[in-house]
Amino acid sequence: MNRVVVTGFGVISPLGLDWSDTWSGLVQGRSGVGVISDFDVTGIPVQIGGQIKGFDPSAVLPAALVRRTGRTTHLALAAAVAALHDAKLEIEPDAAARVGVIVGSAYPPLRAVIDAHAAFERRGFMGISPYAFTAAGVVGPAAEVALHLGARGPSASLSTACATGATCVGEAMELIRSGRADVVLAGGADDTLTAFELAIAARAKALSRRTGDPERASRPFDRQRDGFVMSAGAGILVLESAGHAERRGARIYGELAGYGATTDAYNLTVPDPAGVAVERALRTALTEASAAPEEVGYVNAHGTGTPLNDTAEIKVIRRVFGEHATTVPVSSTKSMTGHMLGAAGAIEAAVALEVLRSGITPPTVNCDDPEDPAMNFVAHKAQHHQVDVAVSNSFGFGGHNAVLVARRWTGGGDGPVR
């Protein structure tokens, strides 16, 4: 099997419109969560979120493309363009059949559906945009990325709820490992920050109610946590076979060496308290990467700030890492970005890869009273560590689990997977 490396990041988050600003914000411990200002939140008990500020899709995309697509697709397209630029890669026609796209979202484009329905109510049939039908489909981000960039290899839109970004990256790995593609753009995008979507998430009691203190609302692993903060975002990674990347002299962030995917089959919204399937996903990813638990130098936790999820994740880390669980840095960057849903797993995989390169582990802010005081949650301030193996955990409603393991790149081209 081909080895898989990452050569480009395209990220749009509440902390910034590119990877540089997002990473800088994470290292500084800066929160991207604030009071919602993009729409009227009157009557909704949750009035905070991680909004994308200053994003103008027309600055990077053709006007006709912007008109026919919705906000989530705009984010995915802009992130994909940025990822290719970061990788210094152009998709040439003679190589396009070997370039794949695996991009998903946790939720359908409800904004497009809501807007089309409102237009129908106001003006009837002729009020509906001719683009409404395609804009309301779940395949939009993946299909539009492939169309805009000219990628003609395998493509798919996958959804595993909040694990979507990581699942897309993991399945893209498999395309390259098996030789079905040389390059895959993989990740996720979501913009669920509308009044309706905020209201239904709040009605489900999934969101933090710390409306008066937005920057301190996302509190992974803290005993006072009361739910996650919903955010918008997009994260696209450029994956390549190691040989392909080395032949073109690409800058390599790191190797994606392991992927584990499982399902709880326990409850639609509640994680299995024992974390049996999560543990199996983590152990599978480590085995694929030929990494012993004690080799892991950083864990980017799923860490949503919901009471049940964080407790279950702590239990799994304790079981898998044993004594090492008290020394390995474990942080949740959702404490600063909020939960970007389908984008989260891809952006957090980028975080894990950047930790390998920089030796900086971003903090878990707002972790004032950790549930497990013996563990190193990198509370409040970033830390410096030499990291050769990093883990990124992602879990979602429906019991979907996806774990990625990244290794520092030491060369070796298309040699066999360890």
Short mmCIF file of C-alpha atoms in Angstrom, two decimals:
data_model
loop_
_atom_site.label_atom_id
_atom_site.label_comp_id
_atom_site.label_asym_id
_atom_site.label_seq_id
_atom_site.Cartn_x
_atom_site.Cartn_y
_atom_site.Cartn_z
CA MET A 1 0.00 0.00 0.00
CA ASN A 2 1.08 3.56 -0.71
CA ARG A 3 2.07 5.79 2.19
CA VAL A 4 -0.03 8.94 2.54
CA VAL A 5 1.22 12.44 3.32
CA VAL A 6 -0.44 15.84 3.70
CA THR A 7 0.92 18.72 1.65
CA GLY A 8 -1.71 21.45 1.94
CA PHE A 9 -4.19 22.99 4.38
CA GLY A 10 -7.19 25.14 3.54
CA VAL A 11 -8.96 26.35 6.67
CA ILE A 12 -11.67 28.90 7.41
CA SER A 13 -12.70 29.16 11.04
CA PRO A 14 -14.09 31.57 13.64
CA LEU A 15 -10.44 32.39 14.41
CA GLY A 16 -9.51 33.43 10.88
CA LEU A 17 -10.02 33.09 7.16
CA ASP A 18 -6.87 31.03 6.62
CA TRP A 19 -4.71 28.46 8.35
CA SER A 20 -2.10 30.97 9.52
CA ASP A 21 -4.60 33.09 11.43
CA THR A 22 -6.43 30.05 12.78
CA TRP A 23 -3.24 28.43 14.07
CA SER A 24 -2.03 31.71 15.55
CA GLY A 25 -5.34 32.11 17.39
CA LEU A 26 -5.15 28.57 18.74
CA VAL A 27 -1.61 29.00 20.03
CA GLN A 28 -2.57 32.30 21.69
CA GLY A 29 -5.59 30.71 23.36
CA ARG A 30 -7.91 33.18 21.66
CA SER A 31 -11.64 32.43 21.48
CA GLY A 32 -13.62 32.81 18.28
CA VAL A 33 -16.94 32.52 20.09
CA GLY A 34 -19.16 35.57 20.48
CA VAL A 35 -22.72 36.87 20.54
CA ILE A 36 -24.52 36.13 17.27
CA SER A 37 -24.78 39.26 15.14
CA ASP A 38 -25.55 37.83 11.69
CA PHE A 39 -29.25 37.23 12.40
CA ASP A 40 -31.97 37.94 14.95
CA VAL A 41 -31.74 35.62 17.97
CA THR A 42 -34.76 37.02 19.80
CA GLY A 43 -36.60 34.27 21.65
CA ILE A 44 -33.77 31.72 21.34
CA PRO A 45 -32.21 30.80 24.70
CA VAL A 46 -28.80 30.31 23.07
CA GLN A 47 -27.49 33.47 21.43
CA ILE A 48 -23.79 32.68 20.95
CA GLY A 49 -21.75 30.89 18.33
CA GLY A 50 -18.56 30.81 16.32
CA GLN A 51 -19.29 33.03 13.32
CA ILE A 52 -17.05 33.47 10.28
CA LYS A 53 -16.20 37.16 10.12
CA GLY A 54 -15.25 39.00 6.94
CA PHE A 55 -15.65 36.09 4.53
CA ASP A 56 -16.50 37.23 0.99
CA PRO A 57 -16.78 34.27 -1.38
CA SER A 58 -16.77 36.55 -4.43
CA ALA A 59 -13.17 37.47 -3.61
CA VAL A 60 -12.00 33.95 -4.50
CA LEU A 61 -14.82 32.42 -6.57
CA PRO A 62 -16.52 33.37 -9.85
CA ALA A 63 -19.73 35.37 -9.44
CA ALA A 64 -21.86 32.77 -11.25
CA LEU A 65 -20.59 30.02 -8.95
CA VAL A 66 -21.36 32.10 -5.86
CA ARG A 67 -24.91 32.78 -7.11
CA ARG A 68 -25.82 29.15 -7.67
CA THR A 69 -24.35 27.73 -4.46
CA GLY A 70 -24.96 28.17 -0.74
CA ARG A 71 -22.83 29.28 2.17
CA THR A 72 -21.53 25.84 3.18
CA THR A 73 -20.42 25.19 -0.39
CA HIS A 74 -18.79 28.64 -0.55
CA LEU A 75 -16.72 27.73 2.51
CA ALA A 76 -15.75 24.33 1.10
CA LEU A 77 -14.75 25.80 -2.26
CA ALA A 78 -12.69 28.60 -0.74
CA ALA A 79 -10.93 26.15 1.58
CA ALA A 80 -10.19 23.77 -1.31
CA VAL A 81 -8.70 26.57 -3.40
CA ALA A 82 -6.56 27.63 -0.42
CA ALA A 83 -5.44 24.04 0.20
CA LEU A 84 -4.22 23.60 -3.37
CA HIS A 85 -2.45 26.95 -3.20
CA ASP A 86 -0.77 25.92 0.08
CA ALA A 87 0.31 22.63 -1.52
CA LYS A 88 1.60 24.51 -4.60
CA LEU A 89 -0.32 22.02 -6.70
CA GLU A 90 -2.21 22.55 -9.95
CA ILE A 91 -4.55 19.90 -11.28
CA GLU A 92 -3.38 19.36 -14.84
CA PRO A 93 -5.83 17.81 -17.33
CA ASP A 94 -3.64 14.78 -17.96
CA ALA A 95 -3.48 14.02 -14.21
CA ALA A 96 -7.07 14.93 -13.29
CA ALA A 97 -8.32 11.33 -13.41
CA ARG A 98 -5.98 10.53 -10.50
CA VAL A 99 -7.28 13.37 -8.29
CA GLY A 100 -10.18 12.59 -5.95
CA VAL A 101 -12.49 14.66 -3.74
CA ILE A 102 -14.01 13.43 -0.47
CA VAL A 103 -15.80 16.33 1.22
CA GLY A 104 -18.81 16.19 3.52
CA SER A 105 -21.04 18.07 5.91
CA ALA A 106 -22.70 17.04 9.13
CA TYR A 107 -25.97 18.71 8.17
CA PRO A 108 -27.79 19.36 4.89
CA PRO A 109 -27.84 22.90 3.47
CA LEU A 110 -30.92 23.97 5.41
CA ARG A 111 -30.17 27.65 4.73
CA ALA A 112 -30.82 27.00 1.01
CA VAL A 113 -34.01 25.09 1.79
CA ILE A 114 -35.26 27.81 4.15
CA ASP A 115 -34.51 30.57 1.63
CA ALA A 116 -36.20 28.69 -1.22
CA HIS A 117 -39.28 27.99 0.88
CA ALA A 118 -39.51 31.64 1.95
CA ALA A 119 -39.27 32.74 -1.69
CA PHE A 120 -41.98 30.24 -2.62
CA GLU A 121 -44.25 31.57 0.14
CA ARG A 122 -43.72 35.17 -0.98
CA ARG A 123 -43.90 34.86 -4.76
CA GLY A 124 -45.05 31.35 -5.58
CA PHE A 125 -43.46 29.06 -8.15
CA MET A 126 -41.64 31.78 -10.07
CA GLY A 127 -40.07 33.05 -6.88
CA ILE A 128 -37.94 29.91 -6.59
CA SER A 129 -34.40 30.16 -7.93
CA PRO A 130 -33.64 27.67 -10.73
CA TYR A 131 -30.57 26.76 -8.69
CA ALA A 132 -32.57 25.91 -5.53
CA PHE A 133 -32.92 22.22 -6.37
CA THR A 134 -29.19 21.58 -6.69
CA ALA A 135 -28.29 23.99 -3.87
CA ALA A 136 -30.49 21.96 -1.49
CA GLY A 137 -28.67 18.69 -2.22
CA VAL A 138 -26.20 17.09 0.18
CA VAL A 139 -23.60 16.47 -2.56
CA GLY A 140 -23.00 20.18 -3.19
CA PRO A 141 -19.61 20.73 -1.51
CA ALA A 142 -17.91 17.64 -2.95
CA ALA A 143 -19.46 17.99 -6.40
CA GLU A 144 -18.75 21.70 -6.71
CA VAL A 145 -15.15 21.31 -5.52
CA ALA A 146 -14.51 18.62 -8.13
CA LEU A 147 -16.24 20.66 -10.83
CA HIS A 148 -14.48 23.93 -10.01
CA LEU A 149 -11.03 22.39 -9.73
CA GLY A 150 -11.35 19.82 -12.51
CA ALA A 151 -10.77 16.75 -10.35
CA ARG A 152 -11.97 13.67 -12.26
CA GLY A 153 -10.98 10.86 -9.90
CA PRO A 154 -13.24 9.23 -7.30
CA SER A 155 -15.45 11.70 -5.44
CA ALA A 156 -18.06 11.45 -2.72
CA SER A 157 -19.95 13.44 -0.14
CA LEU A 158 -19.82 11.58 3.19
CA SER A 159 -21.56 12.37 6.45
CA THR A 160 -20.85 10.86 9.85
CA ALA A 161 -22.27 13.77 11.85
CA CYS A 162 -19.58 15.50 13.92
CA ALA A 163 -16.96 12.96 12.79
CA THR A 164 -17.47 13.87 9.12
CA GLY A 165 -14.23 15.78 8.52
CA ALA A 166 -12.11 13.01 10.00
CA THR A 167 -14.06 10.31 8.16
CA CYS A 168 -13.52 12.07 4.85
CA VAL A 169 -9.79 12.33 5.52
CA GLY A 170 -9.64 8.68 6.59
CA GLU A 171 -11.51 7.41 3.54
CA ALA A 172 -9.33 9.59 1.31
CA MET A 173 -6.33 7.85 2.84
CA GLU A 174 -7.78 4.54 1.71
CA LEU A 175 -8.15 5.77 -1.88
CA ILE A 176 -4.46 6.64 -2.02
CA ARG A 177 -3.27 3.59 -0.11
CA SER A 178 -5.08 1.28 -2.50
CA GLY A 179 -3.69 3.07 -5.55
CA ARG A 180 -7.03 4.42 -6.81
CA ALA A 181 -5.82 8.02 -6.59
CA ASP A 182 -2.56 9.94 -6.32
CA VAL A 183 -4.09 13.08 -4.79
CA VAL A 184 -7.31 13.59 -2.82
CA LEU A 185 -8.80 16.80 -1.46
CA ALA A 186 -10.52 15.75 1.75
CA GLY A 187 -12.35 17.36 4.63
CA GLY A 188 -15.60 19.01 5.57
CA ALA A 189 -17.58 22.23 5.78
CA ASP A 190 -20.66 23.39 7.66
CA ASP A 191 -22.47 26.63 8.22
CA THR A 192 -25.45 25.86 10.45
CA LEU A 193 -25.60 29.30 12.01
CA THR A 194 -29.15 30.29 11.11
CA ALA A 195 -31.90 31.15 13.58
CA PHE A 196 -33.72 27.90 12.80
CA GLU A 197 -30.67 25.64 13.18
CA LEU A 198 -29.53 27.39 16.35
CA ALA A 199 -33.03 26.99 17.76
CA ILE A 200 -33.36 23.27 17.01
CA ALA A 201 -29.91 22.54 18.47
CA ALA A 202 -30.81 24.55 21.57
CA ARG A 203 -34.16 22.73 21.82
CA ALA A 204 -32.27 19.44 21.83
CA LYS A 205 -30.34 20.74 24.88
CA ALA A 206 -27.02 20.16 23.10
CA LEU A 207 -25.70 23.73 23.39
CA SER A 208 -24.11 25.72 26.19
CA ARG A 209 -26.46 28.27 27.77
CA ARG A 210 -23.63 30.64 28.86
CA THR A 211 -25.01 33.35 26.63
CA GLY A 212 -23.74 36.13 28.88
CA ASP A 213 -20.15 34.86 28.80
CA PRO A 214 -19.54 33.64 25.24
CA GLU A 215 -15.75 33.34 25.27
CA ARG A 216 -15.93 31.07 28.32
CA ALA A 217 -18.89 29.00 27.14
CA SER A 218 -16.94 26.19 25.46
CA ARG A 219 -15.40 24.29 28.39
CA PRO A 220 -14.14 20.83 27.37
CA PHE A 221 -13.17 18.58 30.30
CA ASP A 222 -14.12 21.25 32.85
CA ARG A 223 -16.57 20.17 35.53
CA GLN A 224 -18.79 23.19 34.82
CA ARG A 225 -19.28 22.41 31.12
CA ASP A 226 -22.89 22.50 29.94
CA GLY A 227 -22.83 21.78 26.21
CA PHE A 228 -21.04 22.67 23.01
CA VAL A 229 -20.96 25.95 21.09
CA MET A 230 -22.08 25.72 17.46
CA SER A 231 -19.75 27.24 14.88
CA ALA A 232 -19.23 27.52 11.15
CA GLY A 233 -16.07 26.47 9.35
CA ALA A 234 -14.34 24.56 6.58
CA GLY A 235 -11.23 22.43 6.49
CA ILE A 236 -9.78 20.80 3.37
CA LEU A 237 -6.50 18.88 3.33
CA VAL A 238 -4.47 17.89 0.27
CA LEU A 239 -3.48 14.24 0.63
CA GLU A 240 -0.94 12.68 -1.72
CA SER A 241 0.86 9.42 -2.07
CA ALA A 242 4.30 9.93 -0.60
CA GLY A 243 5.96 9.13 -3.90
CA HIS A 244 3.84 11.65 -5.79
CA ALA A 245 4.62 14.37 -3.26
CA GLU A 246 8.34 13.67 -3.20
CA ARG A 247 8.64 13.50 -6.99
CA ARG A 248 7.26 17.02 -7.31
CA GLY A 249 9.32 18.33 -4.38
CA ALA A 250 6.34 19.16 -2.19
CA ARG A 251 6.58 20.48 1.35
CA ILE A 252 5.18 17.72 3.58
CA TYR A 253 3.38 18.48 6.85
CA GLY A 254 3.41 14.88 7.98
CA GLU A 255 2.27 11.35 7.27
CA LEU A 256 -1.24 10.08 7.87
CA ALA A 257 -0.33 6.65 9.15
CA GLY A 258 -3.44 5.27 10.86
CA TYR A 259 -7.23 5.42 10.63
CA GLY A 260 -9.83 3.72 12.76
CA ALA A 261 -13.60 3.90 12.19
CA THR A 262 -16.28 2.26 14.33
CA THR A 263 -19.91 2.69 15.39
CA ASP A 264 -21.29 2.65 18.94
CA ALA A 265 -24.72 1.22 17.97
CA TYR A 266 -25.81 2.47 21.39
CA ASN A 267 -27.97 5.61 21.02
CA LEU A 268 -28.63 8.24 18.36
CA THR A 269 -27.37 11.17 20.45
CA VAL A 270 -25.85 9.71 23.64
CA PRO A 271 -22.34 8.21 23.49
CA ASP A 272 -21.75 4.79 24.95
CA PRO A 273 -20.57 5.62 28.51
CA ALA A 274 -18.08 2.76 28.38
CA GLY A 275 -16.62 3.96 25.08
CA VAL A 276 -16.09 0.41 23.78
CA ALA A 277 -16.30 1.30 20.08
CA VAL A 278 -14.30 4.51 20.57
CA GLU A 279 -11.54 2.48 22.19
CA ARG A 280 -11.55 0.05 19.28
CA ALA A 281 -11.25 2.93 16.78
CA LEU A 282 -8.30 4.38 18.68
CA ARG A 283 -6.53 1.04 19.01
CA THR A 284 -7.15 0.26 15.32
CA ALA A 285 -5.65 3.58 14.22
CA LEU A 286 -2.59 3.07 16.43
CA THR A 287 -2.10 -0.47 15.13
CA GLU A 288 -2.33 0.72 11.52
CA ALA A 289 0.31 3.33 12.30
CA SER A 290 2.52 0.77 14.09
CA ALA A 291 2.50 3.17 17.05
CA ALA A 292 2.50 2.04 20.66
CA PRO A 293 0.37 4.20 22.99
CA GLU A 294 3.47 5.42 24.82
CA GLU A 295 4.87 6.80 21.53
CA VAL A 296 1.99 9.26 21.19
CA GLY A 297 3.11 12.78 22.04
CA TYR A 298 -0.18 14.65 21.56
CA VAL A 299 -3.90 13.93 21.44
CA ASN A 300 -6.32 16.40 19.88
CA ALA A 301 -9.45 15.31 21.71
CA HIS A 302 -12.97 15.43 20.34
CA GLY A 303 -13.70 17.34 23.56
CA THR A 304 -17.01 19.01 22.79
CA GLY A 305 -17.77 20.27 26.28
CA THR A 306 -20.87 18.12 26.67
CA PRO A 307 -21.00 16.30 30.01
CA LEU A 308 -21.35 12.75 28.63
CA ASN A 309 -18.92 12.94 25.71
CA ASP A 310 -15.99 14.30 27.68
CA THR A 311 -16.35 11.75 30.48
CA ALA A 312 -16.46 8.86 28.01
CA GLU A 313 -13.41 10.16 26.12
CA ILE A 314 -11.42 10.48 29.34
CA LYS A 315 -12.22 6.86 30.20
CA VAL A 316 -11.00 5.66 26.79
CA ILE A 317 -7.77 7.67 26.96
CA ARG A 318 -7.13 6.27 30.42
CA ARG A 319 -7.63 2.67 29.26
CA VAL A 320 -5.65 2.91 26.03
CA PHE A 321 -2.71 4.97 27.31
CA GLY A 322 -2.43 3.56 30.83
CA GLU A 323 0.19 5.39 32.87
CA HIS A 324 1.03 7.54 29.83
CA ALA A 325 -2.46 9.08 30.07
CA THR A 326 -1.23 11.41 32.81
CA THR A 327 1.74 12.70 30.82
CA VAL A 328 0.60 12.92 27.18
CA PRO A 329 -0.76 16.40 26.33
CA VAL A 330 -4.48 16.18 25.54
CA SER A 331 -6.24 19.33 24.36
CA SER A 332 -9.53 20.31 22.80
CA THR A 333 -9.24 23.15 20.34
CA LYS A 334 -13.06 23.34 20.30
CA SER A 335 -12.60 25.36 23.49
CA MET A 336 -11.53 28.20 21.15
CA THR A 337 -13.21 27.50 17.81
CA GLY A 338 -16.46 26.09 19.11
CA HIS A 339 -17.76 23.01 17.32
CA MET A 340 -17.52 23.39 13.54
CA LEU A 341 -19.46 20.15 13.06
CA GLY A 342 -18.51 18.57 9.70
CA ALA A 343 -15.40 20.72 9.41
CA ALA A 344 -14.10 19.98 12.91
CA GLY A 345 -12.37 16.65 12.30
CA ALA A 346 -10.46 17.87 9.25
CA ILE A 347 -9.30 21.08 10.92
CA GLU A 348 -8.28 19.15 14.04
CA ALA A 349 -6.29 16.74 11.86
CA ALA A 350 -4.47 19.82 10.55
CA VAL A 351 -3.83 20.85 14.15
CA ALA A 352 -2.30 17.45 14.91
CA LEU A 353 -0.04 17.70 11.86
CA GLU A 354 1.03 21.24 12.75
CA VAL A 355 1.93 20.06 16.26
CA LEU A 356 4.31 17.53 14.68
CA ARG A 357 5.97 20.29 12.70
CA SER A 358 6.05 23.08 15.29
CA GLY A 359 6.35 21.28 18.62
CA ILE A 360 3.61 23.54 20.03
CA THR A 361 0.52 21.94 21.58
CA PRO A 362 -2.43 24.36 21.63
CA PRO A 363 -4.31 24.76 24.91
CA THR A 364 -7.70 23.83 26.25
CA VAL A 365 -8.96 27.20 27.43
CA ASN A 366 -11.65 27.49 30.12
CA CYS A 367 -10.49 24.23 31.70
CA ASP A 368 -10.47 25.73 35.20
CA ASP A 369 -11.59 22.66 37.16
CA PRO A 370 -10.64 19.56 35.14
CA GLU A 371 -12.69 16.44 35.61
CA ASP A 372 -9.48 14.39 35.77
CA PRO A 373 -6.88 16.60 37.52
CA ALA A 374 -4.07 14.12 36.90
CA MET A 375 -4.28 14.45 33.11
CA ASN A 376 -2.49 17.15 31.14
CA PHE A 377 -5.28 19.00 29.32
CA VAL A 378 -2.84 21.80 28.36
CA ALA A 379 -5.01 24.12 30.39
CA HIS A 380 -5.10 27.80 29.40
CA LYS A 381 -1.67 28.11 27.74
CA ALA A 382 0.10 26.33 24.89
CA GLN A 383 2.98 24.01 25.74
CA HIS A 384 6.14 22.97 23.89
CA HIS A 385 6.72 19.26 23.33
CA GLN A 386 8.71 17.16 20.91
CA VAL A 387 5.99 15.17 19.16
CA ASP A 388 6.59 12.39 16.65
CA VAL A 389 3.14 10.76 16.76
CA ALA A 390 -0.14 12.64 17.17
CA VAL A 391 -3.74 11.44 17.46
CA SER A 392 -6.95 13.24 16.48
CA ASN A 393 -10.27 11.93 17.84
CA SER A 394 -13.66 12.67 16.26
CA PHE A 395 -17.04 11.31 17.33
CA GLY A 396 -20.57 12.08 16.14
CA PHE A 397 -24.28 11.58 16.66
CA GLY A 398 -25.34 8.14 15.56
CA GLY A 399 -22.31 6.68 17.33
CA HIS A 400 -19.91 7.44 14.47
CA ASN A 401 -16.25 7.34 15.54
CA ALA A 402 -13.17 8.25 13.49
CA VAL A 403 -9.59 8.41 14.79
CA LEU A 404 -6.58 9.57 12.78
CA VAL A 405 -2.93 9.01 13.66
CA ALA A 406 -0.25 11.23 12.14
CA ARG A 407 3.51 10.69 12.16
CA ARG A 408 6.39 13.07 11.65
CA TRP A 409 7.59 12.61 8.06
CA THR A 410 11.05 11.14 7.78
CA GLY A 411 11.06 10.29 4.08
CA GLY A 412 10.77 6.98 2.34
CA GLY A 413 8.63 7.68 -0.70
CA ASP A 414 6.22 4.93 -1.75
CA GLY A 415 7.66 2.34 0.60
CA PRO A 416 5.12 0.06 2.27
CA VAL A 417 2.88 1.21 5.08
CA ARG A 418 4.42 0.20 8.39
#
